[in-house]
Coordinates of C-alpha atoms in Angstrom, one line a residue:
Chain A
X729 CA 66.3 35.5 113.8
X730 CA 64.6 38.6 113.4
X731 CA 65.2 41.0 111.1
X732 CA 65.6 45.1 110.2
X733 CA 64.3 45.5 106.5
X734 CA 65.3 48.7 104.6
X735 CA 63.4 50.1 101.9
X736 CA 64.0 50.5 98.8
X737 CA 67.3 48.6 98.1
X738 CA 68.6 51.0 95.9
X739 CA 67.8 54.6 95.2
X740 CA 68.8 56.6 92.8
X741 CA 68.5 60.5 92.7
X742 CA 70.0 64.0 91.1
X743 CA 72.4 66.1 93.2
X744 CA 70.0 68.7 95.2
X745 CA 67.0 66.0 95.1
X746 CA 65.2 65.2 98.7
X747 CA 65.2 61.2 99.4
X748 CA 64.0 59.3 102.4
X749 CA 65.5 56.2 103.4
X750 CA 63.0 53.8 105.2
X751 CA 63.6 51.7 107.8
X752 CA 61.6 48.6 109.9
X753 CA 63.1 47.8 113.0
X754 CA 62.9 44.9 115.1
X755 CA 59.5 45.3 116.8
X756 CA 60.1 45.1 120.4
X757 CA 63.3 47.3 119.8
X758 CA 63.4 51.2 121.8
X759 CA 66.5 52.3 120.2
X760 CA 67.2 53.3 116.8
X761 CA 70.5 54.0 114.6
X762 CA 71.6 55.3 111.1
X763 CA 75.2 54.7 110.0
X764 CA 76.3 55.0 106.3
X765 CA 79.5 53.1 104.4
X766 CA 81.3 55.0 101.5
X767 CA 82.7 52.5 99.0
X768 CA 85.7 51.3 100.4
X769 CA 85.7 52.6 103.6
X770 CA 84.5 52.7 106.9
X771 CA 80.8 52.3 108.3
X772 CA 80.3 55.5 109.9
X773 CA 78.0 56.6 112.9
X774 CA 75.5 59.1 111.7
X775 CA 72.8 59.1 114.5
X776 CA 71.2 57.5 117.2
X777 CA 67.1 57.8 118.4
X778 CA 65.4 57.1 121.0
X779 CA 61.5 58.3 122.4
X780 CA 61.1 60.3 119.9
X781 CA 64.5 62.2 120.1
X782 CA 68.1 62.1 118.5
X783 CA 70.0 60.7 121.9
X784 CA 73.8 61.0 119.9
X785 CA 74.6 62.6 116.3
X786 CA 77.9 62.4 114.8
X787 CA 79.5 65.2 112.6
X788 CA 78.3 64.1 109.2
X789 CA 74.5 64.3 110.6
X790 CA 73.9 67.9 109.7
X791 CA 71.6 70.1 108.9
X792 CA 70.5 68.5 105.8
X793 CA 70.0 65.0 107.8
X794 CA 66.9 64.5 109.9
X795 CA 65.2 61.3 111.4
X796 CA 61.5 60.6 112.4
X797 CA 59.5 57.7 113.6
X798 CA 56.3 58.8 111.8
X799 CA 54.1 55.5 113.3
X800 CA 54.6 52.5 115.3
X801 CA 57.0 51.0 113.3
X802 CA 59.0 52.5 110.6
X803 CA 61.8 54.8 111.4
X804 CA 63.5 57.4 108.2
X805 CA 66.7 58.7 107.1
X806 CA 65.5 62.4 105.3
X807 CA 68.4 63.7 103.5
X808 CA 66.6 67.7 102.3
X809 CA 69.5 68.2 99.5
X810 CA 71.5 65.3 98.0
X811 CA 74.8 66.4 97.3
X812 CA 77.7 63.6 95.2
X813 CA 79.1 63.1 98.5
X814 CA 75.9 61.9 100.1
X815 CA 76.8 58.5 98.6
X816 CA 76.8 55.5 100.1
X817 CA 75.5 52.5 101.6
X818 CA 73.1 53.7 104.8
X819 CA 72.6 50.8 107.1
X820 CA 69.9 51.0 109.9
X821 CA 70.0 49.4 113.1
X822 CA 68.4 48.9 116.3
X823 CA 69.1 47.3 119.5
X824 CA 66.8 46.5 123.0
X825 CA 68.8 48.4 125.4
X826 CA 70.2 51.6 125.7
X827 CA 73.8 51.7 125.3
X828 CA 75.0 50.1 122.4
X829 CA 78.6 49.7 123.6
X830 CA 77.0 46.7 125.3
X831 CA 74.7 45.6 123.5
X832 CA 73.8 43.7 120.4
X833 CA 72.9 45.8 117.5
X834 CA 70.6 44.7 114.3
X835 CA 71.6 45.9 111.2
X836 CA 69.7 45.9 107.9
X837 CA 70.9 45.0 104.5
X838 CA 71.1 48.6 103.7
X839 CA 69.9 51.4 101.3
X840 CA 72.7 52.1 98.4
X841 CA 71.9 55.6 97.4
X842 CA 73.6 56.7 94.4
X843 CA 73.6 61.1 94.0
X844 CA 74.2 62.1 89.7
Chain B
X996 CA 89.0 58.3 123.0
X997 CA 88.7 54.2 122.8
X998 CA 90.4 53.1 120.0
X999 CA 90.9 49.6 118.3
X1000 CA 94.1 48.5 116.3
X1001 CA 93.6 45.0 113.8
X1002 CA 95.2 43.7 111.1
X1003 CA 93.9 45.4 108.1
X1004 CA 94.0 41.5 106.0
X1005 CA 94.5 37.7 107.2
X1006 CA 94.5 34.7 104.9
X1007 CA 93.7 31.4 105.6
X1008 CA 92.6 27.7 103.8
X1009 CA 89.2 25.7 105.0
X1010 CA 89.7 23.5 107.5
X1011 CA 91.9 26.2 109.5
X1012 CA 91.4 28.1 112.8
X1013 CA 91.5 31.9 112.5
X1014 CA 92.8 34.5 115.3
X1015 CA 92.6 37.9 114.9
X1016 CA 93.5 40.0 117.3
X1017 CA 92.9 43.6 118.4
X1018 CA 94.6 46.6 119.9
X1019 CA 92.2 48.4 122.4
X1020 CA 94.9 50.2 124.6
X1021 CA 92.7 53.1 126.1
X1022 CA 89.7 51.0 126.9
X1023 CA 87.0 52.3 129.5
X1024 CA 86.0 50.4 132.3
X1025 CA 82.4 50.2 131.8
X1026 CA 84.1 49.2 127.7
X1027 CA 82.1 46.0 126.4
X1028 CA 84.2 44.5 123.1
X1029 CA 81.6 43.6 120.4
X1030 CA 82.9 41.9 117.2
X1031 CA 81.3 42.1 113.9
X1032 CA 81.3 40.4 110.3
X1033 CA 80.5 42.0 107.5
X1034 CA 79.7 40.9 104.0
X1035 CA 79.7 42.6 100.8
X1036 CA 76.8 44.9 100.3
X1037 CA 74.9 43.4 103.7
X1038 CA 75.1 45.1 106.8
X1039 CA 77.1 44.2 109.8
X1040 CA 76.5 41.2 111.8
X1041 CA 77.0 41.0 115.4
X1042 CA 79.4 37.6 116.7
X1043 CA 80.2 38.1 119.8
X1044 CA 80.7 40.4 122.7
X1045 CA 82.5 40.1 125.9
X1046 CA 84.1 41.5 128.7
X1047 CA 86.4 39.8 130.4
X1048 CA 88.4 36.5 130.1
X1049 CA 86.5 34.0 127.4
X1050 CA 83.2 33.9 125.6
X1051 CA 82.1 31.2 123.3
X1052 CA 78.7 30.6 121.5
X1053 CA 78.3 28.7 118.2
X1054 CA 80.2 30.8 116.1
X1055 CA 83.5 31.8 117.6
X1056 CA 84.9 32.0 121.2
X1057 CA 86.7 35.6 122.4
X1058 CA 89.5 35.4 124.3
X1059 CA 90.2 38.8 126.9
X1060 CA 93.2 38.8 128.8
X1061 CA 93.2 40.2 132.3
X1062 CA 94.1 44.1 131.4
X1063 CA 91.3 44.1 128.8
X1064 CA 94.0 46.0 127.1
X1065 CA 93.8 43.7 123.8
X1066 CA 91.3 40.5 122.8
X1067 CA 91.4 37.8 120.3
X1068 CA 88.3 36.4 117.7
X1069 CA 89.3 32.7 117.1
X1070 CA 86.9 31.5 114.5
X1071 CA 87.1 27.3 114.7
X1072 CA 87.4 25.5 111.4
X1073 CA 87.0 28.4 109.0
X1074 CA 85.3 28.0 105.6
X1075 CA 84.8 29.7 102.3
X1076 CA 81.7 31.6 103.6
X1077 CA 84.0 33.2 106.3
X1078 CA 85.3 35.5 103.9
X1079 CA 84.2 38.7 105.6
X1080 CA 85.4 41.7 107.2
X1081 CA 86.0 41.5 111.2
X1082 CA 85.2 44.2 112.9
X1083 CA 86.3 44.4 116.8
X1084 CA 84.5 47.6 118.7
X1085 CA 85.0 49.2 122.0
X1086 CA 82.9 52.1 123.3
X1087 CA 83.6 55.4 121.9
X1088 CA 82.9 59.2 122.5
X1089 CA 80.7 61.5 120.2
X1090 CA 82.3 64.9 120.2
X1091 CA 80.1 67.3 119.9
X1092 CA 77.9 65.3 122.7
X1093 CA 80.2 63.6 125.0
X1094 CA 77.7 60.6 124.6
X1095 CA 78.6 57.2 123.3
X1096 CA 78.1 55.5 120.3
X1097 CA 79.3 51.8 118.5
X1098 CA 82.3 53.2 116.3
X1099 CA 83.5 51.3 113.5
X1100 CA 87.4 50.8 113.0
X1101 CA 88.7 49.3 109.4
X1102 CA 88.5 46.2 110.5
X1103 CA 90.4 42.8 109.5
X1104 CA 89.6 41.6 106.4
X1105 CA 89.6 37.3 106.0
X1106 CA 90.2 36.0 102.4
X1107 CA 89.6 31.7 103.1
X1108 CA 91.3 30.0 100.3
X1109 CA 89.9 26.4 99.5

């Protein structure tokens, strides 16, 4: 079956640090998605991308988030100032088809980014 | 605003078949219902998605009543690498967009006993 890979598997950084979580979707995939998973709880929406543009952003995706598909292939989570709360488990995703309430969604094996 | 209702734990032996239902009271017409499993540390996996009456494929079958108002994961013959957390997802509005996106309930966690 094929596969999202996420880079690196774990990340470490200091509170107010700048990381970049990487992401390879599925190849022949148009849509793109960050969700995150705090210890213990939920896995959370964060964003959704598509031609180039943020199609949905929940709440926690503010101004210190951004996404960009820099080449053909990869697709990155830039968090501009880490703060404790920033972490988590981010998960990447992608799907064919537009909405994703009906449709089958990839995930990768995640990014565990720990903020000291 | 679509929301799902599961049993926050279920426990079961090897051997067994597994239900677990879910609550989706307020679901949209255009709603799919998507089920997930997720392991420690991995991300999500999809199972299976449906949206009306019953869906099987080599993993599970989902069962959706008429009024879509509630549908049940049946895994057959469970074992030890079942233990996972069930997700069940409906569609779901973004706030601050009034767009959709795949929300994430608490899901149902399975503990399979040998």
């Amino acid at each position: 079956e094929p596969e999202v890979t996420q880079t690196p598997s774990h990340q470490v950084t200091q509170m107010g640090q700048e990381v970049i979580l990487r992401c390879v979707p599925i190849s022949n995939h148009l849509y793109f998605y960050w969700y995150r998973q705090i210890l213990g709880q939920k896995v959370e929406f964060l964003v959704s991308f598509y031609n180039n543009e943020i199609s949905e952003k929940s709440e926690i995706f503010d101004d210190q988030f951004s996404v960009e598909r820099p080449d053909g292939s990869n697709f990155t989570l830039k968090i501009r100032s880490t703060k404790l709360e920033d972490s988590a488990m981010y998960f990447c995703a992608s799907s064919a088809y537009r909405d994703p309430t009906n449709e089958k969604l990839f995930f990768g094996s995640g990014t565990q980014l720990s903020v000291l | 605003l679509a929301k799902t209702t599961q049993p926050i734990s279920m426990d079961s032996y090897e051997g067994q078949e597994v239900n677990i239902t879910c609550s989706h009271n307020n679901i949209a017409t255009n709603d799919y219902i998507t089920w997930y499993q997720q392991f420690p540390s991995q991300g999500p996996r999809f199972i299976i998605q449906g949206y009306k009456t019953k869906v099987t494929n080599e993993v599970a079958s989902l069962f959706i009543p008429a009024d879509r108002k509630s549908s049940t994961l049946s895994l057959p013959r469970v074992s030890l690498s079942d233990t996972a957390v069930y997700y069940c997802l409906v569609g779901d509005r973004i706030l601050d967009m009034g767009r959709r996106a795949l929300t994430f309930g608490s899901g149902t966690r399975l503990q399979v006993q040998p």
